[in-house]
PDB file of C-alpha atoms (C1' of nucleotides) in Angstrom:
ATOM      1  CA  MET W   1       0.000   0.000   0.000  1.00  0.00           C
ATOM      2  CA  PRO W   2       1.379   3.369  -1.036  1.00  0.00           C
ATOM      3  CA  GLN W   3       2.513   5.803   1.569  1.00  0.00           C
ATOM      4  CA  SER W   4       1.134   9.044   0.131  1.00  0.00           C
ATOM      5  CA  GLU W   5      -1.891  10.028  -1.904  1.00  0.00           C
ATOM      6  CA  GLU W   6       0.346  11.101  -4.743  1.00  0.00           C
ATOM      7  CA  ALA W   7       1.864   7.649  -4.851  1.00  0.00           C
ATOM      8  CA  ALA W   8      -1.602   6.095  -4.701  1.00  0.00           C
ATOM      9  CA  ALA W   9      -2.675   8.212  -7.681  1.00  0.00           C
ATOM     10  CA  TRP W  10       0.452   7.117  -9.487  1.00  0.00           C
ATOM     11  CA  PHE W  11      -0.286   3.466  -8.821  1.00  0.00           C
ATOM     12  CA  HIS W  12      -3.897   3.937  -9.868  1.00  0.00           C
ATOM     13  CA  ALA W  13      -2.893   5.664 -13.119  1.00  0.00           C
ATOM     14  CA  VAL W  14      -0.385   2.963 -13.981  1.00  0.00           C
ATOM     15  CA  TYR W  15      -2.809   0.121 -13.325  1.00  0.00           C
ATOM     16  CA  THR W  16      -5.508   1.851 -15.366  1.00  0.00           C
ATOM     17  CA  ALA W  17      -3.108   2.413 -18.262  1.00  0.00           C
ATOM     18  CA  VAL W  18      -2.032  -1.227 -18.217  1.00  0.00           C
ATOM     19  CA  GLN W  19      -5.670  -2.305 -18.317  1.00  0.00           C
ATOM     20  CA  GLU W  20      -6.080  -0.309 -21.519  1.00  0.00           C
ATOM     21  CA  ILE W  21      -3.640  -2.573 -23.340  1.00  0.00           C
ATOM     22  CA  PRO W  22      -5.690  -4.603 -25.843  1.00  0.00           C
ATOM     23  CA  HIS W  23      -5.770  -8.380 -25.694  1.00  0.00           C
ATOM     24  CA  GLY W  24      -2.875  -9.975 -27.528  1.00  0.00           C
ATOM     25  CA  ARG W  25      -0.918  -6.720 -27.561  1.00  0.00           C
ATOM     26  CA  VAL W  26       2.145  -5.672 -25.622  1.00  0.00           C
ATOM     27  CA  THR W  27       3.752  -2.376 -24.708  1.00  0.00           C
ATOM     28  CA  SER W  28       6.782  -1.110 -22.858  1.00  0.00           C
ATOM     29  CA  TYR W  29       7.246   0.372 -19.400  1.00  0.00           C
ATOM     30  CA  GLY W  30       8.268   3.645 -20.990  1.00  0.00           C
ATOM     31  CA  HIS W  31       5.035   3.650 -22.935  1.00  0.00           C
ATOM     32  CA  ILE W  32       2.990   3.282 -19.761  1.00  0.00           C
ATOM     33  CA  ALA W  33       5.072   6.012 -18.156  1.00  0.00           C
ATOM     34  CA  ARG W  34       4.156   8.325 -21.027  1.00  0.00           C
ATOM     35  CA  LEU W  35       0.487   7.437 -20.850  1.00  0.00           C
ATOM     36  CA  VAL W  36       0.341   8.411 -17.187  1.00  0.00           C
ATOM     37  CA  GLY W  37       2.171  11.654 -17.866  1.00  0.00           C
ATOM     38  CA  ARG W  38       5.494  10.694 -16.287  1.00  0.00           C
ATOM     39  CA  PRO W  39       7.805   9.660 -19.148  1.00  0.00           C
ATOM     40  CA  GLU W  40      10.836  10.088 -16.911  1.00  0.00           C
ATOM     41  CA  ARG W  41       9.830   7.362 -14.498  1.00  0.00           C
ATOM     42  CA  PRO W  42       9.500   4.093 -16.389  1.00  0.00           C
ATOM     43  CA  ARG W  43      11.169   2.346 -13.516  1.00  0.00           C
ATOM     44  CA  GLN W  44       8.373   3.211 -11.135  1.00  0.00           C
ATOM     45  CA  VAL W  45       5.968   1.529 -13.519  1.00  0.00           C
ATOM     46  CA  GLY W  46       7.773  -1.712 -12.833  1.00  0.00           C
ATOM     47  CA  VAL W  47       7.574  -0.989  -9.128  1.00  0.00           C
ATOM     48  CA  CYS W  48       3.803  -0.664  -9.416  1.00  0.00           C
ATOM     49  CA  LEU W  49       3.490  -4.011 -11.130  1.00  0.00           C
ATOM     50  CA  LYS W  50       5.811  -5.562  -8.595  1.00  0.00           C
ATOM     51  CA  HIS W  51       3.488  -4.404  -5.836  1.00  0.00           C
ATOM     52  CA  LEU W  52       0.426  -5.560  -7.721  1.00  0.00           C
ATOM     53  CA  PRO W  53      -1.653  -7.468  -5.139  1.00  0.00           C
ATOM     54  CA  ASP W  54      -2.417 -11.132  -5.585  1.00  0.00           C
ATOM     55  CA  ALA W  55      -5.958 -11.873  -6.764  1.00  0.00           C
ATOM     56  CA  SER W  56      -6.425 -14.730  -4.318  1.00  0.00           C
ATOM     57  CA  LYS W  57      -5.463 -12.483  -1.416  1.00  0.00           C
ATOM     58  CA  GLN W  58      -7.281  -9.329  -2.520  1.00  0.00           C
ATOM     59  CA  PRO W  59     -10.146 -10.418  -4.798  1.00  0.00           C
ATOM     60  CA  ASN W  60     -12.087  -7.261  -3.978  1.00  0.00           C
ATOM     61  CA  ASN W  61      -9.236  -5.030  -5.036  1.00  0.00           C
ATOM     62  CA  PRO W  62     -10.032  -3.580  -8.507  1.00  0.00           C
ATOM     63  CA  PHE W  63      -6.323  -3.797  -9.240  1.00  0.00           C
ATOM     64  CA  ASN W  64      -4.778  -7.222  -8.776  1.00  0.00           C
ATOM     65  CA  ASN W  65      -2.765  -9.651 -10.874  1.00  0.00           C
ATOM     66  CA  ASN W  66      -6.007 -11.050 -12.249  1.00  0.00           C
ATOM     67  CA  THR W  67      -7.604  -7.779 -13.386  1.00  0.00           C
ATOM     68  CA  VAL W  68      -4.451  -6.004 -14.557  1.00  0.00           C
ATOM     69  CA  PRO W  69      -2.772  -7.583 -17.621  1.00  0.00           C
ATOM     70  CA  TRP W  70       0.703  -7.088 -16.208  1.00  0.00           C
ATOM     71  CA  GLN W  71       2.102  -9.692 -18.572  1.00  0.00           C
ATOM     72  CA  ARG W  72       1.546  -7.320 -21.495  1.00  0.00           C
ATOM     73  CA  VAL W  73       4.176  -4.926 -20.179  1.00  0.00           C
ATOM     74  CA  ILE W  74       7.732  -5.550 -21.360  1.00  0.00           C
ATOM     75  CA  ASN W  75      10.890  -3.470 -21.623  1.00  0.00           C
ATOM     76  CA  SER W  76      11.775  -1.204 -24.548  1.00  0.00           C
ATOM     77  CA  ARG W  77      14.122  -3.831 -25.950  1.00  0.00           C
ATOM     78  CA  GLY W  78      11.067  -5.965 -26.611  1.00  0.00           C
ATOM     79  CA  SER W  79      12.080  -8.670 -24.171  1.00  0.00           C
ATOM     80  CA  ILE W  80      11.041  -9.895 -20.756  1.00  0.00           C
ATOM     81  CA  SER W  81      13.401  -9.147 -17.903  1.00  0.00           C
ATOM     82  CA  PRO W  82      14.444 -12.239 -15.907  1.00  0.00           C
ATOM     83  CA  ARG W  83      13.314 -10.756 -12.593  1.00  0.00           C
ATOM     84  CA  GLY W  84      12.837 -14.158 -10.996  1.00  0.00           C
ATOM     85  CA  PRO W  85      13.577 -17.849 -11.517  1.00  0.00           C
ATOM     86  CA  ASN W  86      10.193 -18.563 -13.072  1.00  0.00           C
ATOM     87  CA  GLY W  87       8.600 -15.120 -13.163  1.00  0.00           C
ATOM     88  CA  ALA W  88       9.627 -14.397 -16.738  1.00  0.00           C
ATOM     89  CA  SER W  89       8.499 -17.793 -17.983  1.00  0.00           C
ATOM     90  CA  ARG W  90       5.157 -17.267 -16.271  1.00  0.00           C
ATOM     91  CA  GLN W  91       4.785 -13.964 -18.109  1.00  0.00           C
ATOM     92  CA  ALA W  92       5.867 -15.593 -21.370  1.00  0.00           C
ATOM     93  CA  SER W  93       3.321 -18.398 -21.111  1.00  0.00           C
ATOM     94  CA  ALA W  94       0.611 -15.867 -20.303  1.00  0.00           C
ATOM     95  CA  LEU W  95       1.471 -13.909 -23.438  1.00  0.00           C
ATOM     96  CA  ARG W  96       1.674 -17.010 -25.605  1.00  0.00           C
ATOM     97  CA  ARG W  97      -1.779 -17.926 -24.354  1.00  0.00           C
ATOM     98  CA  GLU W  98      -2.939 -14.632 -25.847  1.00  0.00           C
ATOM     99  CA  GLY W  99      -1.393 -15.501 -29.184  1.00  0.00           C
ATOM    100  CA  VAL W 100       1.765 -13.450 -28.772  1.00  0.00           C
ATOM    101  CA  THR W 101       4.860 -14.956 -30.342  1.00  0.00           C
ATOM    102  CA  ILE W 102       7.844 -15.150 -28.016  1.00  0.00           C
ATOM    103  CA  GLU W 103      11.284 -16.205 -29.144  1.00  0.00           C
ATOM    104  CA  THR W 104      13.745 -17.737 -26.710  1.00  0.00           C
ATOM    105  CA  GLY W 105      17.280 -16.459 -27.163  1.00  0.00           C
ATOM    106  CA  THR W 106      20.472 -18.433 -26.743  1.00  0.00           C
ATOM    107  CA  MET W 107      20.926 -17.043 -23.234  1.00  0.00           C
ATOM    108  CA  GLY W 108      17.374 -17.849 -22.225  1.00  0.00           C
ATOM    109  CA  GLU W 109      16.164 -14.344 -22.926  1.00  0.00           C
ATOM    110  CA  LEU W 110      12.522 -14.089 -23.884  1.00  0.00           C
ATOM    111  CA  THR W 111      12.023 -11.717 -26.794  1.00  0.00           C
ATOM    112  CA  VAL W 112       8.510 -10.638 -27.741  1.00  0.00           C
ATOM    113  CA  ASP W 113       7.755 -10.119 -31.394  1.00  0.00           C
ATOM    114  CA  PHE W 114       6.216  -6.718 -30.717  1.00  0.00           C
ATOM    115  CA  GLU W 115       6.801  -5.499 -34.262  1.00  0.00           C
ATOM    116  CA  MET W 116       4.234  -7.950 -35.528  1.00  0.00           C
ATOM    117  CA  TYR W 117       1.763  -8.347 -32.693  1.00  0.00           C
ATOM    118  CA  GLY W 118       2.009  -5.243 -30.542  1.00  0.00           C
ATOM    119  CA  TRP W 119       2.458  -1.528 -30.427  1.00  0.00           C
ATOM    120  CA  PHE W 120       5.697   0.019 -31.440  1.00  0.00           C
ATOM    121  CA  PRO W 121       7.792   0.672 -28.345  1.00  0.00           C
ATOM    122  CA  GLU W 122       7.886   4.217 -27.010  1.00  0.00           C
ATOM    123  CA  MET W 123       4.984   5.193 -29.209  1.00  0.00           C
ATOM    124  CA  LEU W 124       1.551   6.461 -28.291  1.00  0.00           C
ATOM    125  CA  PRO W 125      -1.504   4.570 -29.621  1.00  0.00           C
ATOM    126  CA  SER W 126      -2.438   7.587 -31.744  1.00  0.00           C
ATOM    127  CA  GLU W 127       1.027   7.568 -33.276  1.00  0.00           C
ATOM    128  CA  ALA W 128       0.829   3.829 -33.867  1.00  0.00           C
ATOM    129  CA  ALA W 129      -2.439   4.320 -35.758  1.00  0.00           C
ATOM    130  CA  GLU W 130      -0.765   7.026 -37.762  1.00  0.00           C
ATOM    131  CA  VAL W 131       1.980   4.628 -38.744  1.00  0.00           C
ATOM    132  CA  GLU W 132      -0.502   2.028 -39.904  1.00  0.00           C
ATOM    133  CA  ASP W 133      -2.197   4.707 -41.983  1.00  0.00           C
ATOM    134  CA  ASP W 134       1.115   5.790 -43.492  1.00  0.00           C
ATOM    135  CA  SER W 135       2.809   2.448 -43.903  1.00  0.00           C
ATOM    136  CA  ASP W 136       3.722   2.998 -47.531  1.00  0.00           C
ATOM    137  CA  GLU W 137       7.347   3.703 -46.690  1.00  0.00           C
ATOM    138  CA  ASP W 138       9.603   0.761 -46.112  1.00  0.00           C
TER     139      ASP W 138
ATOM    140  C1'  DG A   1      15.724   7.632   9.511  1.00  0.00           C
ATOM    141  C1'  DC A   2      19.533   6.522   6.178  1.00  0.00           C
ATOM    142  C1'  DC A   3      21.257   3.433   2.372  1.00  0.00           C
ATOM    143  C1'  DG A   4      20.877   0.338  -1.320  1.00  0.00           C
ATOM    144  C1'  DT A   5      17.940  -1.762  -4.566  1.00  0.00           C
ATOM    145  C1'  DG A   6      14.957  -2.294  -8.673  1.00  0.00           C
ATOM    146  C1'  DA A   7       9.597  -5.904 -13.497  1.00  0.00           C
ATOM    147  C1'  DC A   8      13.680   0.736 -17.014  1.00  0.00           C
ATOM    148  C1'  DG A   9      15.005   4.379 -20.437  1.00  0.00           C
ATOM    149  C1'  DG A  10      17.897   7.702 -22.463  1.00  0.00           C
ATOM    150  C1'  DT A  11      22.194   9.656 -23.619  1.00  0.00           C
ATOM    151  C1'  DA A  12      27.204   9.417 -23.936  1.00  0.00           C
ATOM    152  C1'  DA A  13      31.416   7.239 -25.224  1.00  0.00           C
TER     153       DA A  13
ATOM    154  C1'  DG M   1      26.439  -1.648 -34.027  1.00  0.00           C
ATOM    155  C1'  DT M   2      27.484  -2.190 -28.392  1.00  0.00           C
ATOM    156  C1'  DT M   3      28.674  -1.022 -23.404  1.00  0.00           C
ATOM    157  C1'  DA M   4      28.534   2.138 -19.418  1.00  0.00           C
ATOM    158  C1'  DC M   5      26.584   5.466 -16.474  1.00  0.00           C
ATOM    159  C1'  DC M   6      23.035   8.414 -14.524  1.00  0.00           C
ATOM    160  C1'  DG M   7      18.353   9.530 -12.995  1.00  0.00           C
ATOM    161  C1'  DC M   8      14.040   8.719 -11.387  1.00  0.00           C
ATOM    162  C1'  DC M   9      11.325   7.490  -6.602  1.00  0.00           C
ATOM    163  C1'  DA M  10       8.901   3.916  -3.676  1.00  0.00           C
ATOM    164  C1'  DC M  11      10.141  -0.086  -0.959  1.00  0.00           C
ATOM    165  C1'  DG M  12      12.816  -3.153   2.087  1.00  0.00           C
ATOM    166  C1'  DG M  13      16.558  -3.925   5.243  1.00  0.00           C
TER     167       DG M  13
END
DNA sequence: GCCGTGACGGTAA
DNA sequence: GTTACCGCCACGG
């Protein structure tokens, strides 16, 4: 639980932004940071997801790991950070279940094919739509 | 209450 | 093209 109201608003904004990610799509922490108006704090976005309450423990909480698609948030490199022994694989399987292609690198790194299935990293949804509209250049 | 850490990103070299 | 360093701020020890 956040210490100040400002932090609570920050958490709330981040969770809401993550919930706006469409099914089968992925985005980056920096993208979420931009959406909530704090592009200089992508790291705190990860902190919010880290403190995301467990659904079985807080089912009444509107923001828990069951209502917030935390697995759709990856880093700007398009890969999943190995934060834990099986945390990354759990995120990868959740994404694959949504139809997202994930490639396993030689060093066990999980790279998401965001160019094909998700938003462009560090790009707002409006800008992404603009790209699709003007995709004549190659 | 201070210090180090962290699910990251950007810029510099 | 890659590697290194800094900053941001809540949380845990």
